[in-house]
Amino acid sequence: MTLLPLPAFSDNYIWVLHDGQRALVVDPGESDGVLDWLGTSGLTLDTILLTHHHGDHTGGVRALREATGARVVGPRAEPMPEPLVRVGTGDTVEALGLTLEVFDVPGHTAGHIAFFCDGAGTGDAPLLFCGDTLFSGGCGRLFEGSPAQMLASLGRLASLPDATRVCCAHEYTLSNLRFALAVDPDNDALQTYAAHCQSLRERNLPTLPSSIGLEKRINPFLRAEQPALERSARAHDPDTPPGPLGVFTTLRAWKNVFQ
C-alpha cells in the first residue's frame, strides 16, 4: 500500500491510499487534483471517505463520483453529498482489501468521524484519517461541539497504538507548534520536532503524517493533565478550572486568539 498527501487549496491535504491498481481518497475538497493524479497514475478510484461536512472536505465529491463511480462513505449524522454509505462508531468499512474502523469524534463538528486501520494488509504502521479533529501539535476549532466532547474525542485517538500514522487534513503544523512552544516551552521533544518541521516546510515538504506517540509527547491538547500545561493555562487565565477539562478549555480558547 502507498500513502500520499495531495495538496489542495492553500493548506489542505487530500489523503490517497492505493495498492497500485485501486485507490481511496479522504476528504476531497476539490476534484481536479485528484482527477489529474488518477489520470497520471492510471489507477481506479474505488472509495471516497469523508470525515465531516465542511466544504473544503466534500466539495469535490460529486465530480469525482460522476467521473469514476466511486463509492462514498461518510458520517451518519451530518449533511453530506448524497448518495453515500453512512457510518459511525461500531461500523467498519472494507476498502482495498483493508478493514477500517470508524470512531465518532465530535468537537470540530457535531458528527465528525475518523477512520482507523490497524495496519494489517498495508505492510506498515496503523493508519488514522482524522480530518480536522487532531492536527500535529494541535486540534480543530470547536465550531459545533463542546470542549468536553473534543477532549473525549482526542482521548479516544490518543489511545491508539503509538506507531499509528496520523493523517490530518491540513498543513497547520508550524502555526500549531508556535502555540505549543508558547505554552510548553521547556518540552525538549517539542523543540526538536519544531526544528524538524521548520526544515521540512523550508523544502516545501509535508510535515505529515505524524504519529500518535509523537503527538502525546508534543501536542498540548493531548497533555492537559500535565502540571506544566496547567501552570501555563492558569498564567493565561487565573480562572481556569482545575483538571484536564478546565486546562483544555483554556488552551483551546487561547489558541483561538493566539498570534
PDB file of C-alpha atoms in Angstrom:
ATOM      1  CA  MET A   1       0.000   0.000   0.000  1.00  0.00           C
ATOM      2  CA  THR A   2       1.184   3.505  -0.829  1.00  0.00           C
ATOM      3  CA  LEU A   3       0.080   6.549   1.170  1.00  0.00           C
ATOM      4  CA  LEU A   4       0.459  10.106  -0.096  1.00  0.00           C
ATOM      5  CA  PRO A   5      -0.996  13.568   0.524  1.00  0.00           C
ATOM      6  CA  LEU A   6      -2.306  15.523  -2.441  1.00  0.00           C
ATOM      7  CA  PRO A   7      -2.140  19.269  -1.718  1.00  0.00           C
ATOM      8  CA  ALA A   8      -5.384  21.215  -2.193  1.00  0.00           C
ATOM      9  CA  PHE A   9      -6.358  24.864  -1.717  1.00  0.00           C
ATOM     10  CA  SER A  10      -3.824  26.744   0.419  1.00  0.00           C
ATOM     11  CA  ASP A  11      -3.212  24.185   3.167  1.00  0.00           C
ATOM     12  CA  ASN A  12      -5.486  21.119   2.762  1.00  0.00           C
ATOM     13  CA  TYR A  13      -4.318  17.587   2.121  1.00  0.00           C
ATOM     14  CA  ILE A  14      -6.433  15.007   0.313  1.00  0.00           C
ATOM     15  CA  TRP A  15      -5.004  11.720   1.507  1.00  0.00           C
ATOM     16  CA  VAL A  16      -4.625   8.925  -1.046  1.00  0.00           C
ATOM     17  CA  LEU A  17      -4.067   5.256  -0.269  1.00  0.00           C
ATOM     18  CA  HIS A  18      -3.572   2.840  -3.155  1.00  0.00           C
ATOM     19  CA  ASP A  19      -2.456  -0.678  -3.933  1.00  0.00           C
ATOM     20  CA  GLY A  20      -1.078   0.000  -7.416  1.00  0.00           C
ATOM     21  CA  GLN A  21      -4.438  -0.597  -9.070  1.00  0.00           C
ATOM     22  CA  ARG A  22      -7.212   0.882  -6.925  1.00  0.00           C
ATOM     23  CA  ALA A  23      -7.208   3.941  -4.716  1.00  0.00           C
ATOM     24  CA  LEU A  24      -9.195   5.537  -1.949  1.00  0.00           C
ATOM     25  CA  VAL A  25      -9.177   9.239  -1.150  1.00  0.00           C
ATOM     26  CA  VAL A  26     -10.085  11.031   2.061  1.00  0.00           C
ATOM     27  CA  ASP A  27     -11.908  14.385   2.253  1.00  0.00           C
ATOM     28  CA  PRO A  28     -11.608  15.567  -1.370  1.00  0.00           C
ATOM     29  CA  GLY A  29     -12.485  19.242  -1.081  1.00  0.00           C
ATOM     30  CA  GLU A  30     -11.801  19.661  -4.797  1.00  0.00           C
ATOM     31  CA  SER A  31     -11.779  17.207  -7.678  1.00  0.00           C
ATOM     32  CA  ASP A  32      -9.283  18.500 -10.256  1.00  0.00           C
ATOM     33  CA  GLY A  33      -6.139  17.485  -8.392  1.00  0.00           C
ATOM     34  CA  VAL A  34      -7.494  14.008  -7.723  1.00  0.00           C
ATOM     35  CA  LEU A  35      -8.611  13.526 -11.328  1.00  0.00           C
ATOM     36  CA  ASP A  36      -5.235  14.728 -12.601  1.00  0.00           C
ATOM     37  CA  TRP A  37      -3.467  12.296 -10.273  1.00  0.00           C
ATOM     38  CA  LEU A  38      -5.726   9.417 -11.340  1.00  0.00           C
ATOM     39  CA  GLY A  39      -5.045  10.203 -14.980  1.00  0.00           C
ATOM     40  CA  THR A  40      -1.288  10.301 -14.428  1.00  0.00           C
ATOM     41  CA  SER A  41      -1.165   7.177 -12.255  1.00  0.00           C
ATOM     42  CA  GLY A  42      -3.613   5.117 -14.271  1.00  0.00           C
ATOM     43  CA  LEU A  43      -5.341   3.951 -11.101  1.00  0.00           C
ATOM     44  CA  THR A  44      -9.055   3.471 -10.446  1.00  0.00           C
ATOM     45  CA  LEU A  45     -10.775   5.408  -7.680  1.00  0.00           C
ATOM     46  CA  ASP A  46     -12.613   2.833  -5.582  1.00  0.00           C
ATOM     47  CA  THR A  47     -13.737   4.679  -2.422  1.00  0.00           C
ATOM     48  CA  ILE A  48     -14.130   8.210  -1.078  1.00  0.00           C
ATOM     49  CA  LEU A  49     -14.028   8.603   2.715  1.00  0.00           C
ATOM     50  CA  LEU A  50     -15.477  11.733   4.352  1.00  0.00           C
ATOM     51  CA  THR A  51     -14.844  12.774   7.954  1.00  0.00           C
ATOM     52  CA  HIS A  52     -17.188  15.770   8.216  1.00  0.00           C
ATOM     53  CA  HIS A  53     -19.406  18.107   6.253  1.00  0.00           C
ATOM     54  CA  HIS A  54     -17.253  21.221   5.696  1.00  0.00           C
ATOM     55  CA  GLY A  55     -16.968  22.214   2.041  1.00  0.00           C
ATOM     56  CA  ASP A  56     -13.174  22.069   1.921  1.00  0.00           C
ATOM     57  CA  HIS A  57     -13.566  18.343   2.650  1.00  0.00           C
ATOM     58  CA  THR A  58     -16.593  17.499   0.488  1.00  0.00           C
ATOM     59  CA  GLY A  59     -16.565  19.953  -2.416  1.00  0.00           C
ATOM     60  CA  GLY A  60     -15.051  17.510  -4.920  1.00  0.00           C
ATOM     61  CA  VAL A  61     -17.261  14.544  -4.154  1.00  0.00           C
ATOM     62  CA  ARG A  62     -19.938  14.949  -6.812  1.00  0.00           C
ATOM     63  CA  ALA A  63     -17.476  15.460  -9.653  1.00  0.00           C
ATOM     64  CA  LEU A  64     -15.350  12.514  -8.528  1.00  0.00           C
ATOM     65  CA  ARG A  65     -18.346  10.227  -8.156  1.00  0.00           C
ATOM     66  CA  GLU A  66     -19.659  11.209 -11.606  1.00  0.00           C
ATOM     67  CA  ALA A  67     -16.248  10.714 -13.221  1.00  0.00           C
ATOM     68  CA  THR A  68     -15.298   7.451 -11.521  1.00  0.00           C
ATOM     69  CA  GLY A  69     -18.383   5.819  -9.976  1.00  0.00           C
ATOM     70  CA  ALA A  70     -16.526   5.586  -6.667  1.00  0.00           C
ATOM     71  CA  ARG A  71     -18.411   4.594  -3.530  1.00  0.00           C
ATOM     72  CA  VAL A  72     -18.743   7.371  -0.947  1.00  0.00           C
ATOM     73  CA  VAL A  73     -18.664   6.725   2.817  1.00  0.00           C
ATOM     74  CA  GLY A  74     -19.301   9.436   5.391  1.00  0.00           C
ATOM     75  CA  PRO A  75     -20.709  10.412   8.783  1.00  0.00           C
ATOM     76  CA  ARG A  76     -24.020   9.085   9.938  1.00  0.00           C
ATOM     77  CA  ALA A  77     -25.372  12.379  11.249  1.00  0.00           C
ATOM     78  CA  GLU A  78     -24.100  15.236   9.069  1.00  0.00           C
ATOM     79  CA  PRO A  79     -25.348  16.805   5.830  1.00  0.00           C
ATOM     80  CA  MET A  80     -23.464  15.088   3.020  1.00  0.00           C
ATOM     81  CA  PRO A  81     -23.489  14.977  -0.794  1.00  0.00           C
ATOM     82  CA  GLU A  82     -25.891  12.086  -1.436  1.00  0.00           C
ATOM     83  CA  PRO A  83     -25.875   9.216  -2.161  1.00  0.00           C
ATOM     84  CA  LEU A  84     -23.412   7.727   0.309  1.00  0.00           C
ATOM     85  CA  VAL A  85     -22.967   4.975   2.875  1.00  0.00           C
ATOM     86  CA  ARG A  86     -23.385   6.477   6.341  1.00  0.00           C
ATOM     87  CA  VAL A  87     -21.285   5.139   9.223  1.00  0.00           C
ATOM     88  CA  GLY A  88     -20.416   5.823  12.857  1.00  0.00           C
ATOM     89  CA  THR A  89     -18.847   4.222  15.923  1.00  0.00           C
ATOM     90  CA  GLY A  90     -19.112   0.442  15.786  1.00  0.00           C
ATOM     91  CA  ASP A  91     -19.098   0.299  11.978  1.00  0.00           C
ATOM     92  CA  THR A  92     -16.297  -0.860   9.730  1.00  0.00           C
ATOM     93  CA  VAL A  93     -15.516  -0.055   6.112  1.00  0.00           C
ATOM     94  CA  GLU A  94     -13.968  -2.579   3.735  1.00  0.00           C
ATOM     95  CA  ALA A  95     -11.816  -0.966   1.052  1.00  0.00           C
ATOM     96  CA  LEU A  96      -8.795  -2.110  -0.988  1.00  0.00           C
ATOM     97  CA  GLY A  97      -8.825  -5.354   0.980  1.00  0.00           C
ATOM     98  CA  LEU A  98      -8.449  -3.429   4.242  1.00  0.00           C
ATOM     99  CA  THR A  99     -10.784  -3.040   7.195  1.00  0.00           C
ATOM    100  CA  LEU A 100     -11.152   0.470   8.572  1.00  0.00           C
ATOM    101  CA  GLU A 101     -12.783   1.003  11.950  1.00  0.00           C
ATOM    102  CA  VAL A 102     -14.984   4.079  12.400  1.00  0.00           C
ATOM    103  CA  PHE A 103     -14.946   6.308  15.504  1.00  0.00           C
ATOM    104  CA  ASP A 104     -17.295   9.150  16.350  1.00  0.00           C
ATOM    105  CA  VAL A 105     -15.045  12.089  17.285  1.00  0.00           C
ATOM    106  CA  PRO A 106     -17.318  15.117  17.799  1.00  0.00           C
ATOM    107  CA  GLY A 107     -15.956  18.531  18.685  1.00  0.00           C
ATOM    108  CA  HIS A 108     -14.925  20.295  15.489  1.00  0.00           C
ATOM    109  CA  THR A 109     -18.354  19.385  14.119  1.00  0.00           C
ATOM    110  CA  ALA A 110     -21.186  17.556  15.843  1.00  0.00           C
ATOM    111  CA  GLY A 111     -20.964  14.393  13.747  1.00  0.00           C
ATOM    112  CA  HIS A 112     -17.255  14.242  12.862  1.00  0.00           C
ATOM    113  CA  ILE A 113     -15.852  10.732  12.375  1.00  0.00           C
ATOM    114  CA  ALA A 114     -12.396   9.211  11.961  1.00  0.00           C
ATOM    115  CA  PHE A 115     -11.223   6.086  10.146  1.00  0.00           C
ATOM    116  CA  PHE A 116      -8.607   3.737  11.627  1.00  0.00           C
ATOM    117  CA  CYS A 117      -6.804   0.814  10.001  1.00  0.00           C
ATOM    118  CA  ASP A 118      -4.673  -1.381  12.251  1.00  0.00           C
ATOM    119  CA  GLY A 119      -2.090  -1.863   9.516  1.00  0.00           C
ATOM    120  CA  ALA A 120      -2.945  -5.445   8.622  1.00  0.00           C
ATOM    121  CA  GLY A 121      -2.551  -5.724   4.864  1.00  0.00           C
ATOM    122  CA  THR A 122      -0.666  -2.447   4.465  1.00  0.00           C
ATOM    123  CA  GLY A 123       2.763  -3.765   5.388  1.00  0.00           C
ATOM    124  CA  ASP A 124       3.225  -0.690   7.505  1.00  0.00           C
ATOM    125  CA  ALA A 125       2.154   1.027  10.725  1.00  0.00           C
ATOM    126  CA  PRO A 126      -1.531   1.603  11.541  1.00  0.00           C
ATOM    127  CA  LEU A 127      -3.300   4.493   9.831  1.00  0.00           C
ATOM    128  CA  LEU A 128      -5.634   7.159  11.178  1.00  0.00           C
ATOM    129  CA  PHE A 129      -7.590   9.518   8.935  1.00  0.00           C
ATOM    130  CA  CYS A 130      -8.762  12.085  11.471  1.00  0.00           C
ATOM    131  CA  GLY A 131      -9.939  15.043   9.382  1.00  0.00           C
ATOM    132  CA  ASP A 132      -9.949  18.198  11.499  1.00  0.00           C
ATOM    133  CA  THR A 133     -10.137  16.594  14.943  1.00  0.00           C
ATOM    134  CA  LEU A 134      -6.437  16.068  15.634  1.00  0.00           C
ATOM    135  CA  PHE A 135      -3.674  18.086  13.979  1.00  0.00           C
ATOM    136  CA  SER A 136       0.037  17.746  14.505  1.00  0.00           C
ATOM    137  CA  GLY A 137       0.677  19.928  17.543  1.00  0.00           C
ATOM    138  CA  GLY A 138      -2.958  20.999  17.728  1.00  0.00           C
ATOM    139  CA  CYS A 139      -6.644  20.180  17.380  1.00  0.00           C
ATOM    140  CA  GLY A 140      -9.616  21.534  15.460  1.00  0.00           C
ATOM    141  CA  ARG A 141     -11.630  24.584  16.432  1.00  0.00           C
ATOM    142  CA  LEU A 142     -14.867  23.860  18.262  1.00  0.00           C
ATOM    143  CA  PHE A 143     -17.405  25.003  15.684  1.00  0.00           C
ATOM    144  CA  GLU A 144     -20.257  22.731  16.785  1.00  0.00           C
ATOM    145  CA  GLY A 145     -19.090  20.647  19.734  1.00  0.00           C
ATOM    146  CA  SER A 146     -18.084  21.306  23.327  1.00  0.00           C
ATOM    147  CA  PRO A 147     -14.650  21.216  24.979  1.00  0.00           C
ATOM    148  CA  ALA A 148     -15.724  18.067  26.832  1.00  0.00           C
ATOM    149  CA  GLN A 149     -16.623  16.362  23.553  1.00  0.00           C
ATOM    150  CA  MET A 150     -13.358  17.334  21.901  1.00  0.00           C
ATOM    151  CA  LEU A 151     -11.282  16.270  24.894  1.00  0.00           C
ATOM    152  CA  ALA A 152     -13.015  12.880  24.885  1.00  0.00           C
ATOM    153  CA  SER A 153     -12.504  12.538  21.133  1.00  0.00           C
ATOM    154  CA  LEU A 154      -8.804  13.338  21.437  1.00  0.00           C
ATOM    155  CA  GLY A 155      -8.527  10.868  24.296  1.00  0.00           C
ATOM    156  CA  ARG A 156     -10.012   8.173  22.074  1.00  0.00           C
ATOM    157  CA  LEU A 157      -7.463   8.872  19.360  1.00  0.00           C
ATOM    158  CA  ALA A 158      -4.591   9.089  21.867  1.00  0.00           C
ATOM    159  CA  SER A 159      -5.442   5.541  22.999  1.00  0.00           C
ATOM    160  CA  LEU A 160      -4.476   4.140  19.592  1.00  0.00           C
ATOM    161  CA  PRO A 161      -1.066   2.457  19.172  1.00  0.00           C
ATOM    162  CA  ASP A 162       1.857   4.884  19.353  1.00  0.00           C
ATOM    163  CA  ALA A 163       3.032   3.857  15.870  1.00  0.00           C
ATOM    164  CA  THR A 164      -0.270   4.937  14.286  1.00  0.00           C
ATOM    165  CA  ARG A 165       0.317   7.351  11.399  1.00  0.00           C
ATOM    166  CA  VAL A 166      -1.792  10.471  11.947  1.00  0.00           C
ATOM    167  CA  CYS A 167      -3.156  11.721   8.613  1.00  0.00           C
ATOM    168  CA  CYS A 168      -4.608  15.167   9.347  1.00  0.00           C
ATOM    169  CA  ALA A 169      -6.395  17.199   6.695  1.00  0.00           C
ATOM    170  CA  HIS A 170      -4.406  20.454   6.960  1.00  0.00           C
ATOM    171  CA  GLU A 171      -0.798  21.624   6.952  1.00  0.00           C
ATOM    172  CA  TYR A 172      -1.219  23.617  10.160  1.00  0.00           C
ATOM    173  CA  THR A 173       1.821  22.174  11.907  1.00  0.00           C
ATOM    174  CA  LEU A 174       4.106  25.213  12.121  1.00  0.00           C
ATOM    175  CA  SER A 175       1.396  27.541  13.433  1.00  0.00           C
ATOM    176  CA  ASN A 176       0.304  24.889  15.917  1.00  0.00           C
ATOM    177  CA  LEU A 177       3.871  24.438  17.124  1.00  0.00           C
ATOM    178  CA  ARG A 178       4.331  28.160  17.679  1.00  0.00           C
ATOM    179  CA  PHE A 179       1.446  27.994  20.125  1.00  0.00           C
ATOM    180  CA  ALA A 180       2.657  24.738  21.650  1.00  0.00           C
ATOM    181  CA  LEU A 181       6.070  26.277  22.328  1.00  0.00           C
ATOM    182  CA  ALA A 182       4.424  29.274  23.981  1.00  0.00           C
ATOM    183  CA  VAL A 183       2.508  27.078  26.431  1.00  0.00           C
ATOM    184  CA  ASP A 184       5.065  24.259  26.866  1.00  0.00           C
ATOM    185  CA  PRO A 185       8.454  25.961  26.320  1.00  0.00           C
ATOM    186  CA  ASP A 186      10.565  23.508  28.308  1.00  0.00           C
ATOM    187  CA  ASN A 187       9.466  20.450  26.305  1.00  0.00           C
ATOM    188  CA  ASP A 188      12.645  19.135  24.661  1.00  0.00           C
ATOM    189  CA  ALA A 189      10.775  16.795  22.302  1.00  0.00           C
ATOM    190  CA  LEU A 190       8.630  19.707  21.147  1.00  0.00           C
ATOM    191  CA  GLN A 191      11.668  21.899  20.490  1.00  0.00           C
ATOM    192  CA  THR A 192      13.322  19.166  18.416  1.00  0.00           C
ATOM    193  CA  TYR A 193      10.147  18.472  16.470  1.00  0.00           C
ATOM    194  CA  ALA A 194       9.560  22.158  15.733  1.00  0.00           C
ATOM    195  CA  ALA A 195      13.046  22.481  14.233  1.00  0.00           C
ATOM    196  CA  HIS A 196      12.471  19.341  12.147  1.00  0.00           C
ATOM    197  CA  CYS A 197       9.129  20.609  10.816  1.00  0.00           C
ATOM    198  CA  GLN A 198      10.581  24.028  10.010  1.00  0.00           C
ATOM    199  CA  SER A 199      13.244  22.304   7.920  1.00  0.00           C
ATOM    200  CA  LEU A 200      10.614  20.254   6.072  1.00  0.00           C
ATOM    201  CA  ARG A 201       8.492  23.278   5.202  1.00  0.00           C
ATOM    202  CA  GLU A 202      11.526  25.243   4.028  1.00  0.00           C
ATOM    203  CA  ARG A 203      11.926  22.471   1.450  1.00  0.00           C
ATOM    204  CA  ASN A 204       8.193  22.526   0.662  1.00  0.00           C
ATOM    205  CA  LEU A 205       7.756  19.037   2.124  1.00  0.00           C
ATOM    206  CA  PRO A 206       4.744  17.962   4.206  1.00  0.00           C
ATOM    207  CA  THR A 207       5.133  17.605   7.958  1.00  0.00           C
ATOM    208  CA  LEU A 208       2.565  14.798   7.873  1.00  0.00           C
ATOM    209  CA  PRO A 209       1.821  12.101   8.709  1.00  0.00           C
ATOM    210  CA  SER A 210       2.698  12.479  12.343  1.00  0.00           C
ATOM    211  CA  SER A 211       2.269   9.643  14.852  1.00  0.00           C
ATOM    212  CA  ILE A 212       0.187   9.122  17.963  1.00  0.00           C
ATOM    213  CA  GLY A 213       3.299   8.510  20.054  1.00  0.00           C
ATOM    214  CA  LEU A 214       4.850  11.773  18.914  1.00  0.00           C
ATOM    215  CA  GLU A 215       1.658  13.759  19.453  1.00  0.00           C
ATOM    216  CA  LYS A 216       1.391  12.502  23.020  1.00  0.00           C
ATOM    217  CA  ARG A 217       4.835  13.995  23.656  1.00  0.00           C
ATOM    218  CA  ILE A 218       4.430  17.362  21.925  1.00  0.00           C
ATOM    219  CA  ASN A 219       0.755  18.253  21.461  1.00  0.00           C
ATOM    220  CA  PRO A 220      -0.560  20.455  24.308  1.00  0.00           C
ATOM    221  CA  PHE A 221      -4.140  19.364  23.652  1.00  0.00           C
ATOM    222  CA  LEU A 222      -3.172  15.759  24.432  1.00  0.00           C
ATOM    223  CA  ARG A 223      -1.271  16.840  27.557  1.00  0.00           C
ATOM    224  CA  ALA A 224      -3.903  18.790  29.506  1.00  0.00           C
ATOM    225  CA  GLU A 225      -3.255  16.649  32.576  1.00  0.00           C
ATOM    226  CA  GLN A 226       0.401  17.698  32.741  1.00  0.00           C
ATOM    227  CA  PRO A 227       1.348  20.190  35.513  1.00  0.00           C
ATOM    228  CA  ALA A 228       3.361  22.334  33.089  1.00  0.00           C
ATOM    229  CA  LEU A 229       0.301  22.828  30.894  1.00  0.00           C
ATOM    230  CA  GLU A 230      -1.901  23.605  33.883  1.00  0.00           C
ATOM    231  CA  ARG A 231       0.580  26.251  35.032  1.00  0.00           C
ATOM    232  CA  SER A 232       0.573  27.856  31.594  1.00  0.00           C
ATOM    233  CA  ALA A 233      -3.217  27.779  31.396  1.00  0.00           C
ATOM    234  CA  ARG A 234      -3.540  29.432  34.807  1.00  0.00           C
ATOM    235  CA  ALA A 235      -0.926  32.058  33.928  1.00  0.00           C
ATOM    236  CA  HIS A 236      -3.020  32.952  30.897  1.00  0.00           C
ATOM    237  CA  ASP A 237      -6.378  32.726  32.690  1.00  0.00           C
ATOM    238  CA  PRO A 238      -6.295  32.571  36.513  1.00  0.00           C
ATOM    239  CA  ASP A 239      -9.937  31.421  36.476  1.00  0.00           C
ATOM    240  CA  THR A 240      -9.044  28.168  34.723  1.00  0.00           C
ATOM    241  CA  PRO A 241     -10.990  25.382  36.479  1.00  0.00           C
ATOM    242  CA  PRO A 242      -8.915  22.535  37.925  1.00  0.00           C
ATOM    243  CA  GLY A 243      -8.399  19.333  35.999  1.00  0.00           C
ATOM    244  CA  PRO A 244      -7.744  18.410  32.360  1.00  0.00           C
ATOM    245  CA  LEU A 245     -11.067  19.714  31.050  1.00  0.00           C
ATOM    246  CA  GLY A 246     -10.506  23.143  32.554  1.00  0.00           C
ATOM    247  CA  VAL A 247      -6.959  23.268  31.191  1.00  0.00           C
ATOM    248  CA  PHE A 248      -8.051  22.066  27.769  1.00  0.00           C
ATOM    249  CA  THR A 249     -10.854  24.634  27.642  1.00  0.00           C
ATOM    250  CA  THR A 250      -8.463  27.482  28.444  1.00  0.00           C
ATOM    251  CA  LEU A 251      -5.853  26.268  25.962  1.00  0.00           C
ATOM    252  CA  ARG A 252      -8.390  25.945  23.144  1.00  0.00           C
ATOM    253  CA  ALA A 253      -9.783  29.440  23.791  1.00  0.00           C
ATOM    254  CA  TRP A 254      -6.225  30.823  23.995  1.00  0.00           C
ATOM    255  CA  LYS A 255      -5.248  29.199  20.693  1.00  0.00           C
ATOM    256  CA  ASN A 256      -8.245  30.843  19.016  1.00  0.00           C
ATOM    257  CA  VAL A 257      -6.715  34.293  19.625  1.00  0.00           C
ATOM    258  CA  PHE A 258      -3.012  33.418  19.627  1.00  0.00           C
ATOM    259  CA  GLN A 259      -0.881  35.444  17.217  1.00  0.00           C
TER     260      GLN A 259
END
